[in-house]
Amino acid sequence: MFDVAPLVPEARAVAQAAARIYWQHLQNALQGILIHGSALKGGIIEGCSDIDFRLYLSATLLTPAGQLPLPLSMAIQRDLTAIDLAPFQYIQAYVTSSQTAHQHGGPLPGAYHMLYGTLPVPEATLPELLQRARETIERAQHVPARVAAELLEAGGNRLQLRVRYMCTDVWPVMYSVLALQAPQPLEIWRLSKQSAMYLLPANAPLGRSIRRFSQCVHTYYEQSHSTENALAVLEQGVAFLEAATHWYASYR
């Protein structure tokens, strides 16, 4: 029922279990389950990577806010918590209907896989991809100031969350820079993070900073969640985002 064969081996059991739960609760309203990211392209960082789903649903099931009714979401959550997510950190899923698809845009050709059903919306076009890339880089200019402000706080798992959020800021910017540079932008999004990273010259600011960032991320998640390792991730992430912002200023 769920086509997990194209996924990397370590993602198949998690994807199968999650898809079955979504299907059991949503059934007739469920038009399709899409998966993208490292579960499909490879390059999973153990304990860091998430597994990304998009659920395409009939609008009749959704609230006026475009989400599932709270009791239904709670029932799904109860079942999802029983899944052993390793090597992923968590499941990330978004709900889309044919009426709200324009708010998110279609998926990028070749960079997604339908686990179940069919894609009920058009794929993203090249102009849409390039516009998303520009918007992603433009948003990144605000991240360094946000990080500096947030580091005045402490307690709980705040620092761990900031490391995770930095990853969700940096990797999309890397892909966006490469997409704007590439003669075939769609091909960039089909690459794993590691493969894409090495397209940036090692002797240039973007290439140096993204390699250092990647090394710090692996050290943090694979060796020690120490304060210094966390701060190193944030420092190198900011360095890359600043390099990307500088590059984009000349690109425009």
Short mmCIF file of C-alpha atoms in Angstrom, two decimals:
data_model
loop_
_atom_site.label_atom_id
_atom_site.label_comp_id
_atom_site.label_asym_id
_atom_site.label_seq_id
_atom_site.Cartn_x
_atom_site.Cartn_y
_atom_site.Cartn_z
CA MET A 1 0.00 0.00 0.00
CA PHE A 2 2.83 2.40 0.85
CA ASP A 3 5.71 2.61 -1.62
CA VAL A 4 8.81 3.00 0.54
CA ALA A 5 11.22 1.31 -1.90
CA PRO A 6 12.76 4.59 -3.24
CA LEU A 7 13.65 5.75 0.28
CA VAL A 8 17.03 5.21 1.89
CA PRO A 9 16.96 1.93 3.85
CA GLU A 10 17.10 3.51 7.30
CA ALA A 11 13.99 5.60 6.55
CA ARG A 12 11.68 2.86 5.30
CA ALA A 13 10.40 1.47 8.61
CA VAL A 14 9.67 4.92 10.07
CA ALA A 15 7.98 6.11 6.88
CA GLN A 16 5.89 2.95 6.63
CA ALA A 17 4.74 3.20 10.25
CA ALA A 18 3.88 6.90 10.05
CA ALA A 19 2.08 6.56 6.71
CA ARG A 20 -0.03 3.71 8.06
CA ILE A 21 -1.09 5.83 11.04
CA TYR A 22 -2.04 8.77 8.83
CA TRP A 23 -4.01 6.45 6.54
CA GLN A 24 -5.80 4.69 9.40
CA HIS A 25 -7.05 7.98 10.82
CA LEU A 26 -7.72 9.89 7.59
CA GLN A 27 -8.63 7.19 5.04
CA ASN A 28 -11.22 8.51 2.56
CA ALA A 29 -10.12 12.13 3.00
CA LEU A 30 -6.49 11.25 2.29
CA GLN A 31 -5.54 11.99 -1.31
CA GLY A 32 -1.81 11.49 -1.02
CA ILE A 33 1.20 11.24 1.31
CA LEU A 34 4.34 12.92 0.02
CA ILE A 35 7.82 12.50 1.48
CA HIS A 36 10.92 14.56 0.73
CA GLY A 37 14.27 15.50 2.23
CA SER A 38 17.06 13.27 3.48
CA ALA A 39 14.78 10.23 3.83
CA LEU A 40 14.61 10.26 0.04
CA LYS A 41 17.86 11.94 -1.04
CA GLY A 42 20.18 10.52 1.60
CA GLY A 43 22.59 12.36 3.84
CA ILE A 44 20.81 11.62 7.12
CA ILE A 45 22.56 13.03 10.19
CA GLU A 46 21.67 10.68 13.03
CA GLY A 47 19.79 12.44 15.80
CA CYS A 48 19.48 15.63 13.76
CA SER A 49 17.56 14.91 10.57
CA ASP A 50 13.79 14.88 10.54
CA ILE A 51 11.52 12.88 8.25
CA ASP A 52 9.34 15.19 6.18
CA PHE A 53 5.76 14.48 5.08
CA ARG A 54 3.09 16.48 3.35
CA LEU A 55 -0.46 15.18 3.67
CA TYR A 56 -2.88 16.04 0.87
CA LEU A 57 -6.45 15.95 2.19
CA SER A 58 -9.96 16.73 1.11
CA ALA A 59 -10.86 20.23 2.29
CA THR A 60 -14.11 18.89 3.77
CA LEU A 61 -12.15 17.35 6.65
CA LEU A 62 -10.29 20.52 7.57
CA THR A 63 -11.23 23.39 9.85
CA PRO A 64 -11.58 26.95 8.49
CA ALA A 65 -7.93 27.44 9.53
CA GLY A 66 -6.91 24.65 7.15
CA GLN A 67 -5.96 22.13 9.84
CA LEU A 68 -7.37 18.88 11.16
CA PRO A 69 -9.84 19.06 14.05
CA LEU A 70 -7.95 18.96 17.34
CA PRO A 71 -9.40 15.60 18.56
CA LEU A 72 -8.28 13.94 15.33
CA SER A 73 -4.78 15.43 15.56
CA MET A 74 -4.56 14.25 19.17
CA ALA A 75 -5.52 10.71 18.18
CA ILE A 76 -2.85 10.69 15.48
CA GLN A 77 -0.27 12.01 17.94
CA ARG A 78 -1.00 9.20 20.40
CA ASP A 79 -0.16 6.65 17.74
CA LEU A 80 2.86 8.49 16.33
CA THR A 81 4.55 8.58 19.74
CA ALA A 82 4.79 4.77 19.66
CA ILE A 83 7.10 4.83 16.61
CA ASP A 84 10.83 4.31 17.11
CA LEU A 85 12.11 7.26 15.08
CA ALA A 86 15.81 6.34 15.04
CA PRO A 87 17.91 7.52 13.27
CA PHE A 88 15.63 10.57 12.87
CA GLN A 89 15.03 13.18 15.53
CA TYR A 90 11.36 13.74 14.78
CA ILE A 91 8.54 13.55 12.25
CA GLN A 92 7.53 16.76 10.51
CA ALA A 93 4.23 16.84 8.63
CA TYR A 94 2.12 19.53 6.97
CA VAL A 95 -1.48 19.38 5.82
CA THR A 96 -2.49 20.69 2.40
CA SER A 97 -5.76 20.64 0.49
CA SER A 98 -6.46 21.58 -3.11
CA GLN A 99 -7.92 24.83 -1.78
CA THR A 100 -4.84 25.79 0.23
CA ALA A 101 -2.13 24.40 -2.06
CA HIS A 102 -1.48 27.82 -3.58
CA GLN A 103 -0.25 29.02 -0.18
CA HIS A 104 2.55 26.45 -0.16
CA GLY A 105 3.25 25.86 -3.84
CA GLY A 106 3.79 22.48 -5.43
CA PRO A 107 6.74 20.19 -4.73
CA LEU A 108 9.92 20.36 -6.76
CA PRO A 109 10.08 17.88 -9.65
CA GLY A 110 12.33 14.94 -8.82
CA ALA A 111 12.78 16.00 -5.19
CA TYR A 112 9.81 14.18 -3.68
CA HIS A 113 8.12 10.79 -3.68
CA MET A 114 4.47 9.84 -3.23
CA LEU A 115 4.25 7.13 -0.58
CA TYR A 116 0.52 6.87 -1.13
CA GLY A 117 -1.98 8.21 -3.64
CA THR A 118 -1.24 10.76 -6.31
CA LEU A 119 -0.12 14.37 -6.29
CA PRO A 120 -3.31 16.47 -6.49
CA VAL A 121 -1.54 19.79 -7.20
CA PRO A 122 0.83 20.96 -9.96
CA GLU A 123 4.56 20.64 -9.39
CA ALA A 124 6.56 23.81 -8.83
CA THR A 125 7.78 25.58 -11.95
CA LEU A 126 11.30 26.90 -12.47
CA PRO A 127 10.26 30.55 -11.88
CA GLU A 128 8.55 29.49 -8.64
CA LEU A 129 11.68 27.64 -7.49
CA LEU A 130 13.88 30.66 -8.16
CA GLN A 131 11.49 32.98 -6.36
CA ARG A 132 11.44 30.67 -3.33
CA ALA A 133 15.25 30.63 -3.38
CA ARG A 134 15.44 34.41 -3.33
CA GLU A 135 12.91 34.66 -0.50
CA THR A 136 14.79 32.05 1.54
CA ILE A 137 18.07 33.95 1.29
CA GLU A 138 16.40 37.27 2.05
CA ARG A 139 14.88 35.86 5.25
CA ALA A 140 18.29 34.57 6.32
CA GLN A 141 19.69 38.05 6.86
CA HIS A 142 17.65 38.32 10.08
CA VAL A 143 18.93 35.09 11.63
CA PRO A 144 22.28 36.32 13.06
CA ALA A 145 20.60 39.04 15.13
CA ARG A 146 17.97 36.59 16.34
CA VAL A 147 20.62 34.09 17.42
CA ALA A 148 22.60 36.74 19.32
CA ALA A 149 19.45 37.84 21.17
CA GLU A 150 18.36 34.31 22.03
CA LEU A 151 21.73 33.41 23.52
CA LEU A 152 20.95 35.74 26.42
CA GLU A 153 18.41 33.13 27.56
CA ALA A 154 19.12 29.75 29.13
CA GLY A 155 17.44 26.72 30.62
CA GLY A 156 15.55 23.67 29.54
CA ASN A 157 16.62 22.51 26.10
CA ARG A 158 16.82 25.99 24.58
CA LEU A 159 20.38 25.63 23.31
CA GLN A 160 19.66 22.25 21.77
CA LEU A 161 16.64 23.71 19.98
CA ARG A 162 18.69 26.62 18.67
CA VAL A 163 21.16 24.18 17.14
CA ARG A 164 18.29 22.38 15.45
CA TYR A 165 16.76 25.64 14.20
CA MET A 166 20.12 26.71 12.81
CA CYS A 167 20.17 23.56 10.70
CA THR A 168 16.72 24.39 9.35
CA ASP A 169 18.00 27.88 8.48
CA VAL A 170 21.33 26.96 6.91
CA TRP A 171 20.59 23.99 4.65
CA PRO A 172 17.71 25.65 2.71
CA VAL A 173 19.90 28.72 2.18
CA MET A 174 22.70 26.52 0.83
CA TYR A 175 20.34 24.89 -1.66
CA SER A 176 18.90 28.28 -2.58
CA VAL A 177 22.32 29.80 -3.30
CA LEU A 178 23.26 26.82 -5.45
CA ALA A 179 19.92 26.93 -7.28
CA LEU A 180 20.49 30.57 -8.21
CA GLN A 181 24.01 29.74 -9.40
CA ALA A 182 23.24 26.55 -11.32
CA PRO A 183 22.39 26.28 -15.04
CA GLN A 184 19.92 23.51 -14.07
CA PRO A 185 18.46 24.68 -10.73
CA LEU A 186 16.01 21.81 -10.34
CA GLU A 187 18.88 19.32 -10.26
CA ILE A 188 20.30 20.95 -7.12
CA TRP A 189 17.33 20.00 -4.95
CA ARG A 190 17.70 16.34 -5.88
CA LEU A 191 21.13 16.16 -4.24
CA SER A 192 21.90 15.17 -0.67
CA LYS A 193 23.25 17.91 1.59
CA GLN A 194 26.76 16.49 1.36
CA SER A 195 26.74 16.27 -2.43
CA ALA A 196 25.34 19.79 -2.76
CA MET A 197 27.79 21.24 -0.25
CA TYR A 198 30.81 20.20 -2.30
CA LEU A 199 29.58 22.21 -5.27
CA LEU A 200 30.62 25.34 -3.38
CA PRO A 201 34.39 25.94 -3.83
CA ALA A 202 36.33 25.13 -0.68
CA ASN A 203 38.54 28.21 -1.05
CA ALA A 204 35.62 30.67 -1.16
CA PRO A 205 33.73 32.07 1.88
CA LEU A 206 30.54 30.12 1.14
CA GLY A 207 32.39 26.85 0.63
CA ARG A 208 34.64 27.25 3.67
CA SER A 209 31.84 28.21 6.04
CA ILE A 210 29.40 25.49 4.95
CA ARG A 211 32.07 22.80 5.36
CA ARG A 212 32.91 24.07 8.84
CA PHE A 213 29.22 24.21 9.71
CA SER A 214 28.67 20.63 8.54
CA GLN A 215 31.66 19.42 10.55
CA CYS A 216 30.38 21.16 13.68
CA VAL A 217 26.90 19.68 13.23
CA HIS A 218 28.32 16.16 12.95
CA THR A 219 30.50 16.72 16.01
CA TYR A 220 27.55 17.97 18.05
CA TYR A 221 25.16 15.17 17.14
CA GLU A 222 27.61 12.30 16.86
CA GLN A 223 30.04 13.05 19.69
CA SER A 224 28.87 15.45 22.38
CA HIS A 225 25.94 17.80 23.02
CA SER A 226 28.27 20.09 24.94
CA THR A 227 27.74 23.82 25.24
CA GLU A 228 30.91 24.56 23.28
CA ASN A 229 29.92 22.23 20.46
CA ALA A 230 26.48 23.83 20.30
CA LEU A 231 27.96 27.32 20.18
CA ALA A 232 30.34 26.21 17.43
CA VAL A 233 27.35 25.12 15.32
CA LEU A 234 25.69 28.50 15.84
CA GLU A 235 28.90 30.42 15.12
CA GLN A 236 29.60 28.60 11.87
CA GLY A 237 25.94 28.73 10.85
CA VAL A 238 25.92 32.50 11.27
CA ALA A 239 29.19 32.74 9.31
CA PHE A 240 27.63 30.86 6.40
CA LEU A 241 24.41 32.88 6.45
CA GLU A 242 26.39 36.13 6.47
CA ALA A 243 28.48 34.87 3.55
CA ALA A 244 25.28 33.94 1.70
CA THR A 245 23.76 37.37 2.36
CA HIS A 246 26.94 39.04 1.09
CA TRP A 247 26.93 36.87 -2.05
CA TYR A 248 23.25 37.59 -2.67
CA ALA A 249 23.81 41.35 -2.46
CA SER A 250 26.22 41.14 -5.40
CA TYR A 251 24.04 38.59 -7.23
CA ARG A 252 21.07 40.95 -7.27
#
